[in-house]
mmCIF file of C-alpha atoms in Angstrom:
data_model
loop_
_atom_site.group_PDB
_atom_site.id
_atom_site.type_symbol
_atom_site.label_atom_id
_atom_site.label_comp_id
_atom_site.label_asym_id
_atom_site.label_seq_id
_atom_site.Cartn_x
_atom_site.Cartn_y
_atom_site.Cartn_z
ATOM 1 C CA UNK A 246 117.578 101.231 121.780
ATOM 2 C CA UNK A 247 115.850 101.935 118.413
ATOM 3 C CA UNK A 248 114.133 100.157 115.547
ATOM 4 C CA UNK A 249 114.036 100.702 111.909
ATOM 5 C CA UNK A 250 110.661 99.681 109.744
ATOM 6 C CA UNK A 251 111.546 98.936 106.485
ATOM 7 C CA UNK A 252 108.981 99.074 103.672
ATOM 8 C CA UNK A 253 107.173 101.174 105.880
ATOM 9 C CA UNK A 254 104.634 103.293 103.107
ATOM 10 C CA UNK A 255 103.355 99.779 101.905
ATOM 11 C CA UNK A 256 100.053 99.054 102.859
ATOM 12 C CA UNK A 257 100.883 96.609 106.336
ATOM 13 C CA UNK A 258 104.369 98.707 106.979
ATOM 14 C CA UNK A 259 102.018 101.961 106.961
ATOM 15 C CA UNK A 260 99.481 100.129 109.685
ATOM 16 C CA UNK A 261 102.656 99.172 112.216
ATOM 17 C CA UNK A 262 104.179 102.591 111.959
ATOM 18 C CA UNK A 263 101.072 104.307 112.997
ATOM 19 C CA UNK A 264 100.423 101.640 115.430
ATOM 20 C CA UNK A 265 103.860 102.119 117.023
ATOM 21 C CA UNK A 266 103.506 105.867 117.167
ATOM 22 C CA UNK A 267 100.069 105.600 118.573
ATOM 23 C CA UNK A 268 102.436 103.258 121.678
ATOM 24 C CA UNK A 269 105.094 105.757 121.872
ATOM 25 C CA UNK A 270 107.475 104.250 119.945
ATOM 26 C CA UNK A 271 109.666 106.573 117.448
ATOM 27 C CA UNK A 272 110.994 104.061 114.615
ATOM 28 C CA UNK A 273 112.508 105.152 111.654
ATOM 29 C CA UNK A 274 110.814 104.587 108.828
ATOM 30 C CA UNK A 275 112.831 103.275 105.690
ATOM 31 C CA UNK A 276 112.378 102.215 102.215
ATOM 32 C CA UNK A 277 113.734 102.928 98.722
ATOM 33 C CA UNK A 278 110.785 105.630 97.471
ATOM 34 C CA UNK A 279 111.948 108.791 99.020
ATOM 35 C CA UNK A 280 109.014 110.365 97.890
ATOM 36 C CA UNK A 281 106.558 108.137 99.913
ATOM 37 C CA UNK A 282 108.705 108.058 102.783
ATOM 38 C CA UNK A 283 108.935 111.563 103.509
ATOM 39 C CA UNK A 284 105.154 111.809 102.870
ATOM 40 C CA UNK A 285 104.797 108.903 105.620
ATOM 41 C CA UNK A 286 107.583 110.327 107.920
ATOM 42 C CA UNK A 287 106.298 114.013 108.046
ATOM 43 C CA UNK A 288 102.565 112.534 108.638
ATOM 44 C CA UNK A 289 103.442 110.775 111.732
ATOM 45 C CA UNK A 290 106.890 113.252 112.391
ATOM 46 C CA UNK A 291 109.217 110.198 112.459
ATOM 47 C CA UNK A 292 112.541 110.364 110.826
ATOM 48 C CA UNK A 293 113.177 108.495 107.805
ATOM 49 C CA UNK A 294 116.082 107.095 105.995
ATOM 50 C CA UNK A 295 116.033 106.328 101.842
ATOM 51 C CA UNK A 296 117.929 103.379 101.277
ATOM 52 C CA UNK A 297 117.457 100.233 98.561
ATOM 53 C CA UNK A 298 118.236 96.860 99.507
ATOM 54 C CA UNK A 299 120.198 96.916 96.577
ATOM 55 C CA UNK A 300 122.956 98.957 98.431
ATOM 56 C CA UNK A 301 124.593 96.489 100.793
ATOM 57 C CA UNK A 302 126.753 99.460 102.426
ATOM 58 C CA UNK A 303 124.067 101.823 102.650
ATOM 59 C CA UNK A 304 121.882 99.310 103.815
ATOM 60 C CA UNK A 305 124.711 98.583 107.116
ATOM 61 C CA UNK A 306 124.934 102.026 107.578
ATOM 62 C CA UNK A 307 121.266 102.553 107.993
ATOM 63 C CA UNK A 308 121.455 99.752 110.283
ATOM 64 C CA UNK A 309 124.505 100.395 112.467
ATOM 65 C CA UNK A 310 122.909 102.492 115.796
ATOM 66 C CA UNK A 311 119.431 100.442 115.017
ATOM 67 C CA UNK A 312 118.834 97.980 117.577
ATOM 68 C CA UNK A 313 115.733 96.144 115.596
ATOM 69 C CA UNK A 314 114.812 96.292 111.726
ATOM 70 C CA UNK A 315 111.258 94.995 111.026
ATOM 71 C CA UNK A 316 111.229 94.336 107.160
ATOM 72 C CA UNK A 317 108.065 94.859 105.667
ATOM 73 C CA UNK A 318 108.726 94.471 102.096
ATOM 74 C CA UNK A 319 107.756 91.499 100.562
ATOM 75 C CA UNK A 320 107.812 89.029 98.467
ATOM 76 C CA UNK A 321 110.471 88.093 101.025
ATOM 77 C CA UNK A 322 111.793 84.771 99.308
ATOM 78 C CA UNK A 323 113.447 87.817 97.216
ATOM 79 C CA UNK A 324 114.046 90.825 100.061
ATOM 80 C CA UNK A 325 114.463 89.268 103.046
ATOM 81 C CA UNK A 326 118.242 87.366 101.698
ATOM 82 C CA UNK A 327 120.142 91.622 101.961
ATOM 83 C CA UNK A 328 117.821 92.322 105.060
ATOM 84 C CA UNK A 329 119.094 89.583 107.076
ATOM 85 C CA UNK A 330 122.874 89.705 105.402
ATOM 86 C CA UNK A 331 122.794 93.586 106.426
ATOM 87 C CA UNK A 332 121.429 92.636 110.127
ATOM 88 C CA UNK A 333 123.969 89.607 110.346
ATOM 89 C CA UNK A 334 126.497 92.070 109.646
ATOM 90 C CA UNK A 335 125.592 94.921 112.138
ATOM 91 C CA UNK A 336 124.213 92.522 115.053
ATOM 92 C CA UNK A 337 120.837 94.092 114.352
ATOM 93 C CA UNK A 338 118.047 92.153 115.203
ATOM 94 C CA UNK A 339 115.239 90.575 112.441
ATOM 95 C CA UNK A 340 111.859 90.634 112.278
ATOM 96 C CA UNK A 341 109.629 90.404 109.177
ATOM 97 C CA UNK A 342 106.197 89.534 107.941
ATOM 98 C CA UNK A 343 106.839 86.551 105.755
ATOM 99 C CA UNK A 344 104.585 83.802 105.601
ATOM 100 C CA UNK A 345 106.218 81.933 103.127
ATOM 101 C CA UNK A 346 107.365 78.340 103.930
ATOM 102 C CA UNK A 347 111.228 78.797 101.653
ATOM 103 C CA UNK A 348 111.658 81.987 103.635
ATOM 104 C CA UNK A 349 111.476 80.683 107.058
ATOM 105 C CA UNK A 350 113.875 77.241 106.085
ATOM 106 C CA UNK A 351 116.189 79.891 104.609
ATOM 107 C CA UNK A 352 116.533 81.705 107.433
ATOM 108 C CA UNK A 353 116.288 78.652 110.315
ATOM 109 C CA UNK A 354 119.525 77.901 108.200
ATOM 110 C CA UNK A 355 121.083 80.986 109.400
ATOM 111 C CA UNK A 356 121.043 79.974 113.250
ATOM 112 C CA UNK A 357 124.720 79.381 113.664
ATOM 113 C CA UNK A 358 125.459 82.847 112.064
ATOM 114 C CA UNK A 359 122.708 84.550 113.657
ATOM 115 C CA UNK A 360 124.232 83.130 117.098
ATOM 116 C CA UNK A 361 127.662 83.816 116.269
ATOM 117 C CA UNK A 362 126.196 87.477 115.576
ATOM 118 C CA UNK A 363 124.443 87.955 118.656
ATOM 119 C CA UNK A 364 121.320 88.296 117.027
ATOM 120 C CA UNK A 365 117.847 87.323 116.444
ATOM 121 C CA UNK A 366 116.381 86.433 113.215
ATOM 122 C CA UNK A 367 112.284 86.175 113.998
ATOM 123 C CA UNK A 368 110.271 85.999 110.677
ATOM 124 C CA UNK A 369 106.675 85.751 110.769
ATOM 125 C CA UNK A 370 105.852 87.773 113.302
ATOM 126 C CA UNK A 371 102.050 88.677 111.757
ATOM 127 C CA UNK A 372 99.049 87.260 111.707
ATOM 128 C CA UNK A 373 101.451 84.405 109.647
ATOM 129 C CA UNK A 374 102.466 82.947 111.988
ATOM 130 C CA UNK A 375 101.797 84.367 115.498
ATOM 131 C CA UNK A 376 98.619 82.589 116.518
ATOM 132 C CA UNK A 377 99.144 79.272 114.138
ATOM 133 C CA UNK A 378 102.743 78.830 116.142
ATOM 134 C CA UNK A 379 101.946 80.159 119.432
ATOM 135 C CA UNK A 380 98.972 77.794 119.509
ATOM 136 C CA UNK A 381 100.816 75.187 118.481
ATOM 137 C CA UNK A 382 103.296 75.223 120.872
ATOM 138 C CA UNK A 383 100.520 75.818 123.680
ATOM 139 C CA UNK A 384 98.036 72.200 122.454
ATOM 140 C CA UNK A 385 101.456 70.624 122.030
ATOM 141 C CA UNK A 386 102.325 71.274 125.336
ATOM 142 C CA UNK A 387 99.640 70.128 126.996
ATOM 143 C CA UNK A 388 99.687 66.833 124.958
ATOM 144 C CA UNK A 389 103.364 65.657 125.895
ATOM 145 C CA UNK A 390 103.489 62.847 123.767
ATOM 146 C CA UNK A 391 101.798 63.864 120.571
ATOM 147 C CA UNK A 392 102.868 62.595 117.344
ATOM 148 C CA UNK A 393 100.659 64.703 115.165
ATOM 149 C CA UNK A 394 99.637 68.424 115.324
ATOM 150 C CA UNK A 395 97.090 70.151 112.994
ATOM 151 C CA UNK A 396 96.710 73.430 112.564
ATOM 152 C CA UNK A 397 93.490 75.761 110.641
ATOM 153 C CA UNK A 398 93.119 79.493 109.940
ATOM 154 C CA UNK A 399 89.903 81.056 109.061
ATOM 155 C CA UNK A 400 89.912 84.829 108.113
ATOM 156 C CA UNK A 401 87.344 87.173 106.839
ATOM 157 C CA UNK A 402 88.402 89.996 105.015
ATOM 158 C CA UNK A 403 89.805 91.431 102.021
ATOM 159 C CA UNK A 404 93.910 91.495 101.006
ATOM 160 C CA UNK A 405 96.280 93.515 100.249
ATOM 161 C CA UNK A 406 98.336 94.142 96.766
ATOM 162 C CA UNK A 407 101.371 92.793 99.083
ATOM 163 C CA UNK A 408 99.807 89.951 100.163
ATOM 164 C CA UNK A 409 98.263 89.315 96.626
ATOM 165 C CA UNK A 410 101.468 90.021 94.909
ATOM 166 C CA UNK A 411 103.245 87.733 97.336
ATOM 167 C CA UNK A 412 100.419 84.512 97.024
ATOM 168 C CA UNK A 413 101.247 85.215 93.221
ATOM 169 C CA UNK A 414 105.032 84.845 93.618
ATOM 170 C CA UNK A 415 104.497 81.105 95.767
ATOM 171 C CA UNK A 416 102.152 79.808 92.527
ATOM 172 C CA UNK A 417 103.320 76.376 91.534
ATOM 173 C CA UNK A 418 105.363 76.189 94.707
ATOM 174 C CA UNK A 419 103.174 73.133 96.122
ATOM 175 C CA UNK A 420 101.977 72.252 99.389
ATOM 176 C CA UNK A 421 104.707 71.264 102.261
ATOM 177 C CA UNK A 422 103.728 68.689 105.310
ATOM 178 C CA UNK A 423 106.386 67.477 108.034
ATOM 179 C CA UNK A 424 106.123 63.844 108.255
ATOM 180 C CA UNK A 425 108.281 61.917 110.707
ATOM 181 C CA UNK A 426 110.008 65.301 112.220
ATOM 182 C CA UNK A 427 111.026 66.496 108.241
ATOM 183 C CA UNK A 428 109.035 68.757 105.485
ATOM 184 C CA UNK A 429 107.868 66.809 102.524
ATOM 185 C CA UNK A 430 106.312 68.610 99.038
ATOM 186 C CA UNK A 431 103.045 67.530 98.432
ATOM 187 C CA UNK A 432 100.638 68.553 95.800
ATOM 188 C CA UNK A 433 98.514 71.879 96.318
ATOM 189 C CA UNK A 434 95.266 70.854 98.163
ATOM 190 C CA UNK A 435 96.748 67.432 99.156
ATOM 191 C CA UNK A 436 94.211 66.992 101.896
ATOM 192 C CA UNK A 437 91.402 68.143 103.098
ATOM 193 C CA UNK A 438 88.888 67.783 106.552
ATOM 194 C CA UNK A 439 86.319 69.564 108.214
ATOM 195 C CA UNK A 440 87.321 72.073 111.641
ATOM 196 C CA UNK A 441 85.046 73.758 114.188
ATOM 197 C CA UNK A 442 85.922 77.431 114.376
ATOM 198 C CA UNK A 443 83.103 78.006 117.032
ATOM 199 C CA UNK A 444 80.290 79.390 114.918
ATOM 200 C CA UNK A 445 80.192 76.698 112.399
ATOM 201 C CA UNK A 446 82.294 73.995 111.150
ATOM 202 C CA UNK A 447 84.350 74.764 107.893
ATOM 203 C CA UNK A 448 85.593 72.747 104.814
ATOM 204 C CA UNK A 449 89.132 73.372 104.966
ATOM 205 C CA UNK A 450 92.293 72.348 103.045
ATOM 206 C CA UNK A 451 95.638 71.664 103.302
ATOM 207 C CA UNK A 452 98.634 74.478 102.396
ATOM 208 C CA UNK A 453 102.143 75.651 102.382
ATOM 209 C CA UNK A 454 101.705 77.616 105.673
ATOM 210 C CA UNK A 455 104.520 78.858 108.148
ATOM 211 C CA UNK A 456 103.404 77.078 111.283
ATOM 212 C CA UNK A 457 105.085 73.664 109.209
ATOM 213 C CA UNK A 458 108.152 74.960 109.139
ATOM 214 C CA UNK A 459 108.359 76.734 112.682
ATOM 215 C CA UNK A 460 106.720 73.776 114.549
ATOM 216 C CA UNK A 461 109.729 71.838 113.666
ATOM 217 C CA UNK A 462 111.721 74.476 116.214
ATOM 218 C CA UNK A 463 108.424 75.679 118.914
ATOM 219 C CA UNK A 464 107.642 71.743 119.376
ATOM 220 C CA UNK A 465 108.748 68.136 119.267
ATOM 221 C CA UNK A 466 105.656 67.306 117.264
ATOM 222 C CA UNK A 467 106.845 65.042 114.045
ATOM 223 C CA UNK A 468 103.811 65.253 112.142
ATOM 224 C CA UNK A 469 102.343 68.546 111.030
ATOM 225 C CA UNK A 470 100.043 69.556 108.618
ATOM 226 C CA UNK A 471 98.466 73.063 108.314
ATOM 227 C CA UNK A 472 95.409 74.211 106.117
ATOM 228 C CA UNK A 473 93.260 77.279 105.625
ATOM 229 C CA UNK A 474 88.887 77.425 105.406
ATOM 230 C CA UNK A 475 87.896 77.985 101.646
ATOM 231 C CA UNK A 476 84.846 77.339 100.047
ATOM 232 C CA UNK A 477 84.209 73.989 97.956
ATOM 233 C CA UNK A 478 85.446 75.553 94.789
ATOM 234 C CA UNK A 479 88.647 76.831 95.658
ATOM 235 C CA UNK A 480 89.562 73.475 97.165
ATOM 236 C CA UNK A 481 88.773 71.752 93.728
ATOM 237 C CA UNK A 482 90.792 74.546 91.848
ATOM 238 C CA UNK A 483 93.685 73.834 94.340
ATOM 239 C CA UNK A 484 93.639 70.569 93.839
ATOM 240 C CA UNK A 485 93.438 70.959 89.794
ATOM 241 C CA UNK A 486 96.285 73.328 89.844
ATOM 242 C CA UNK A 487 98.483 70.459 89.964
ATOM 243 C CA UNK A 488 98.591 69.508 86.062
ATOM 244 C CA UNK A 489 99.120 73.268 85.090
ATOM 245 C CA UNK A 490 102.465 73.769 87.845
ATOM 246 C CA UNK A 491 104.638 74.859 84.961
ATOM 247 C CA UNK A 492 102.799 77.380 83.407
ATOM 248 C CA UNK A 493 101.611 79.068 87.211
ATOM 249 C CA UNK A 494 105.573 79.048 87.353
ATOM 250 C CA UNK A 495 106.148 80.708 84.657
ATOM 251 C CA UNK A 496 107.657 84.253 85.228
ATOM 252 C CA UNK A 497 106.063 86.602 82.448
ATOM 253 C CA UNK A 498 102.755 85.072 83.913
ATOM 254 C CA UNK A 499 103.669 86.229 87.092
ATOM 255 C CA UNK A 500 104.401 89.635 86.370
ATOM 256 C CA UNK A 501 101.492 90.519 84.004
ATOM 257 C CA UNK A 502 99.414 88.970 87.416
ATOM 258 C CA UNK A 503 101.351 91.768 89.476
ATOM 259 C CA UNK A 504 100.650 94.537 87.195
ATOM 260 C CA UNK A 505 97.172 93.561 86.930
ATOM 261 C CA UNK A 506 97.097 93.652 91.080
ATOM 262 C CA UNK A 507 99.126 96.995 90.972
ATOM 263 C CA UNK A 508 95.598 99.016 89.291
ATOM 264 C CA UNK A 509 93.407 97.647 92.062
ATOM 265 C CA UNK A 510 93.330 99.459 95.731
ATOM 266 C CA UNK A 511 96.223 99.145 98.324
ATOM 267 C CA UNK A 512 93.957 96.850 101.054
ATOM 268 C CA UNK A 513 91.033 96.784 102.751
ATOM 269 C CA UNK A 514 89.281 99.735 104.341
ATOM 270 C CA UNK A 515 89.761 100.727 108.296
ATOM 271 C CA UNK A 516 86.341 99.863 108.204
ATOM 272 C CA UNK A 517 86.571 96.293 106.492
ATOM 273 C CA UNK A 518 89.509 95.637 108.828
ATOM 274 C CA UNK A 519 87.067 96.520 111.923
ATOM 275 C CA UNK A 520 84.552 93.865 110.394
ATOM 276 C CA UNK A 521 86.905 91.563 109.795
ATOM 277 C CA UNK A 522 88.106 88.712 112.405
ATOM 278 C CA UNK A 523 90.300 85.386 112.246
ATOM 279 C CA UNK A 524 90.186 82.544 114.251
ATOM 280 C CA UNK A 525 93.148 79.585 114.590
ATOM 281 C CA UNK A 526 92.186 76.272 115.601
ATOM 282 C CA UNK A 527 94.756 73.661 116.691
ATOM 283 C CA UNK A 528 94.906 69.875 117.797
ATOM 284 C CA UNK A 529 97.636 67.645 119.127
ATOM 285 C CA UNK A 530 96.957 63.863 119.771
ATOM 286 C CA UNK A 531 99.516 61.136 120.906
ATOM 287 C CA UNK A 532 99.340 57.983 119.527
ATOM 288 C CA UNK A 533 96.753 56.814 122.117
ATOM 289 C CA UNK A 534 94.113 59.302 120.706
ATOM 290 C CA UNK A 535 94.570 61.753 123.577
ATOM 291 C CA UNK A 536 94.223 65.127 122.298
ATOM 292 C CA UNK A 537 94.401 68.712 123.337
ATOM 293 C CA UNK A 538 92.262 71.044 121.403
ATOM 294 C CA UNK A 539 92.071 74.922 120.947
ATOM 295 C CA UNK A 540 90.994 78.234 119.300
ATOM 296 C CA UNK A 541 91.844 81.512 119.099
ATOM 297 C CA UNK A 542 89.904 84.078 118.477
ATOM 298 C CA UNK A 543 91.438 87.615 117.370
ATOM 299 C CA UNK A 544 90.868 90.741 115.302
ATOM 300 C CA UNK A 545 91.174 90.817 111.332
ATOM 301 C CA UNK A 546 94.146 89.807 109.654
ATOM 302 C CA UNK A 547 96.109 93.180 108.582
ATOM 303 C CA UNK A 548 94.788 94.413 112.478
ATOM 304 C CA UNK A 549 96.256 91.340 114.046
ATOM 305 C CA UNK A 550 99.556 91.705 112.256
ATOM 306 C CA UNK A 551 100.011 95.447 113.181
ATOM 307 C CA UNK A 552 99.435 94.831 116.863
ATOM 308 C CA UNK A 553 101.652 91.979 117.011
ATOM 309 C CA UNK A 554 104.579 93.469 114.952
ATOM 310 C CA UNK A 555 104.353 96.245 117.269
ATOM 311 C CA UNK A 556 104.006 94.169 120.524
ATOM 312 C CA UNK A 557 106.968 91.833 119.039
ATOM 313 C CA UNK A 558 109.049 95.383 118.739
ATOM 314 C CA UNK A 559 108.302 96.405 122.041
ATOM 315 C CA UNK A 560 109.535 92.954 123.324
ATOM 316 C CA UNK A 561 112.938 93.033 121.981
ATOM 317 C CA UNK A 562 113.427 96.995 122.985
ATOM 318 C CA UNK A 563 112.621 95.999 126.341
ATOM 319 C CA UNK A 564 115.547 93.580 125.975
ATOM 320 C CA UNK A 565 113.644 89.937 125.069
ATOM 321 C CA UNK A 566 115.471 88.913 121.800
ATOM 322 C CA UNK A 567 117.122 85.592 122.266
ATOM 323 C CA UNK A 568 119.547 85.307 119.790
ATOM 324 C CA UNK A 569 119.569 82.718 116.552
ATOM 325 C CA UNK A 570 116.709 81.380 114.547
ATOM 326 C CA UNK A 571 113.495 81.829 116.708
ATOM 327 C CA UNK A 572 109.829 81.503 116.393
ATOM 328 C CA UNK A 573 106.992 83.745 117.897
ATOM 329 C CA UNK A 574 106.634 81.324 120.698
ATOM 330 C CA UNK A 575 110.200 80.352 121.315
ATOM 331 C CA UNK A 576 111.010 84.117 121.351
ATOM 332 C CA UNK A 577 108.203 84.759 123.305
ATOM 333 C CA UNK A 578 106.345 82.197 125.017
ATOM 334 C CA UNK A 579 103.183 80.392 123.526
ATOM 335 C CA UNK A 580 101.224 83.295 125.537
ATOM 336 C CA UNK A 581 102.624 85.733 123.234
ATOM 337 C CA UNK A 582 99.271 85.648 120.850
ATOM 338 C CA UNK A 583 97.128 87.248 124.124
ATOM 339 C CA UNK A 584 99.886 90.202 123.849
ATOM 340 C CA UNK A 585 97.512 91.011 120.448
ATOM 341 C CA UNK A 586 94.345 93.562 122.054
ATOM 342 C CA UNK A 587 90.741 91.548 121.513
ATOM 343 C CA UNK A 588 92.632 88.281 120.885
ATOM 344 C CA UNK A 589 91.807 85.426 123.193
ATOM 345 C CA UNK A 590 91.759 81.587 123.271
ATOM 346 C CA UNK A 591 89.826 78.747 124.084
ATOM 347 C CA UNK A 592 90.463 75.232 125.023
ATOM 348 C CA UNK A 593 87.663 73.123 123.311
ATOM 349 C CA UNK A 594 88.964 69.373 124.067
ATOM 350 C CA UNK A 595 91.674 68.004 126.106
ATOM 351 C CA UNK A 596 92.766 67.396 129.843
ATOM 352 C CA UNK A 597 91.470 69.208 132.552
ATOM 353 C CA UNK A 598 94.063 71.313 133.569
ATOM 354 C CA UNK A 599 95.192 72.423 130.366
#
């Protein structure tokens, strides 16, 4: 069995590749630059295959004796539509990055084909949304009857041109809640509350993040609502955003943004990555204000999402890819967020024997 990283010389894709050479694994490495691609693939003596996702055929043929393709070019709302109608086509299995809310709908939409194709179509499988869902799944669990799950991230550490590029591409998209087992748009910092990540407790808000959407599929939960620590400011600017949606939607905006992001530096350093950490929390209550609380704990962002894109590839080579729309946990079992080195998690409030 084989796998094929796609977008591999970005700034993530180049992370996983090393980190899957560094575990034995020999992926090919593919993307449309041929240029950077043979620079990446003679670095770390991989082969490499030039193909656009422009190229439907191409695209299948680069895909036809791959077992796995883990797409790691992004903004997904806009990549990941060929990827998965390439994969669909070849019975390859999916994984990808994305941690944007459209993305994952779009492709929970794609169950019955992904069944019928006898494949797997995991997106997410970074630090959006590894821990958010796994822990979800795992305080949900433990709280059988819960009607409402919250989830927080905290992360400290710089981003990437991807990741900025990507945050640009989702302005004016809105916040999303699931209320009463379906997604609702809300308004951009809709809500707000305080969490405990262990050291301190943090202001945090309310935003568009994965966990939502995959919740609705890792637990019976019918009331979700995700946010992420910021300071004071941000959370007023999110909120004010609002009244300007139509201009932050507004394309030539958006690409003068991109350019701008394109002069600054790929990502953080190794060394901001090995000062940076994250930490999840997550609470589930039923309706009698019984609740089952937790953290976890794990390595910066960009690290997290390297190990666990590699651990997720390992998974499925060894033959663990159920097929159809899946999540991190429902592919892999809540536990799967321990699979990520100097991760680990804490119950903080809840029964016993959780």
């Amino acid at each position: 069995m084989s796998a094929l990283i796609y977008g591999a010389y970005g700034y993530t894709g180049r992370l996983i590749a090393q980190a899957a050479v560094e575990q034995g694994l020999q992926p090919v490495l593919a993307g449309r630059d041929a240029d950077r691609l043979t620079e990446l693939g003679t670095a770390l003596d991989l082969p490499t295959q030039t193909v656009s996702l422009s190229e439907p055929e191409r695209l299948r043929t680069a895909l036809d004796d791959v077992s796995v393709a883990l797409h790691c070019a992004g903004p997904f709302v806009h990549t990941a539509p060929p990827m998965v109608g390439a994969c669909l086509d070849t019975g390859t299995h999916y994984l990808d990055l994305t941690g944007e809310v459209d993305v994952f709908q779009m492709l929970a939409e794609r169950d019955a084909d992904a069944e019928a194709a006898g494949c797997m179509l995991l997106p997410g499988i970074g630090f959006d949304v590894v821990p958010s869902d796994c822990l979800s799944q795992f305080v949900a669990a433990h709280t059988p009857d819960a009607d409402i799950l919250e989830v927080a991230l905290y992360a400290e550490g710089t981003v990437s041109q991807g990741t900025l590029k990507t945050l640009i591409e989702q302005m004016g998209r809105g916040g999303v809640v699931r209320r009463e087992g379906r997604l609702h748009d809300v308004p951009p910092g809709w809500t707000s509350r305080n969490v405990d990540f262990g050291d301190r407790r943090r202001g945090v808000t309310s935003i568009p993040e994965g966990s939502v959407v995959t919740s609705g599929v890792s637990t019976d939960v019918p009331n979700v609502t995700a946010y992420i620590a910021v300071p004071l400011l941000v959370q007023s600017l999110l909120r004010a955003s609002q009244h300007v949606q139509g201009i932050l939607t507004w394309p030539p905006l958006k690409r003068l943004l991109k350019r701008l992001v394109e002069q600054g530096r790929a990502g953080p350093t190794a060394e901001e990555r090995q000062q940076g950490r994250t930490v999840v929390w997550a609470s589930a209550r039923d309706p009698d204000g019984n609740a089952t609380t937790a953290r976890l704990h794990g390595p910066e962002a960009y690290t997290f999402t390297a190990r666990s894109a590699v651990a997720a590839l390992r998974r499925v080579l060894d033959g663990t890819a159920p097929s159809g729309y899946q999540t991190p946990s429902t592919a892999f079992g809540a536990d799967f967020a321990l699979a990520v080195d100097e991760t680990s998690r804490q119950i903080v409030g809840g029964p016993s024997g959780a």
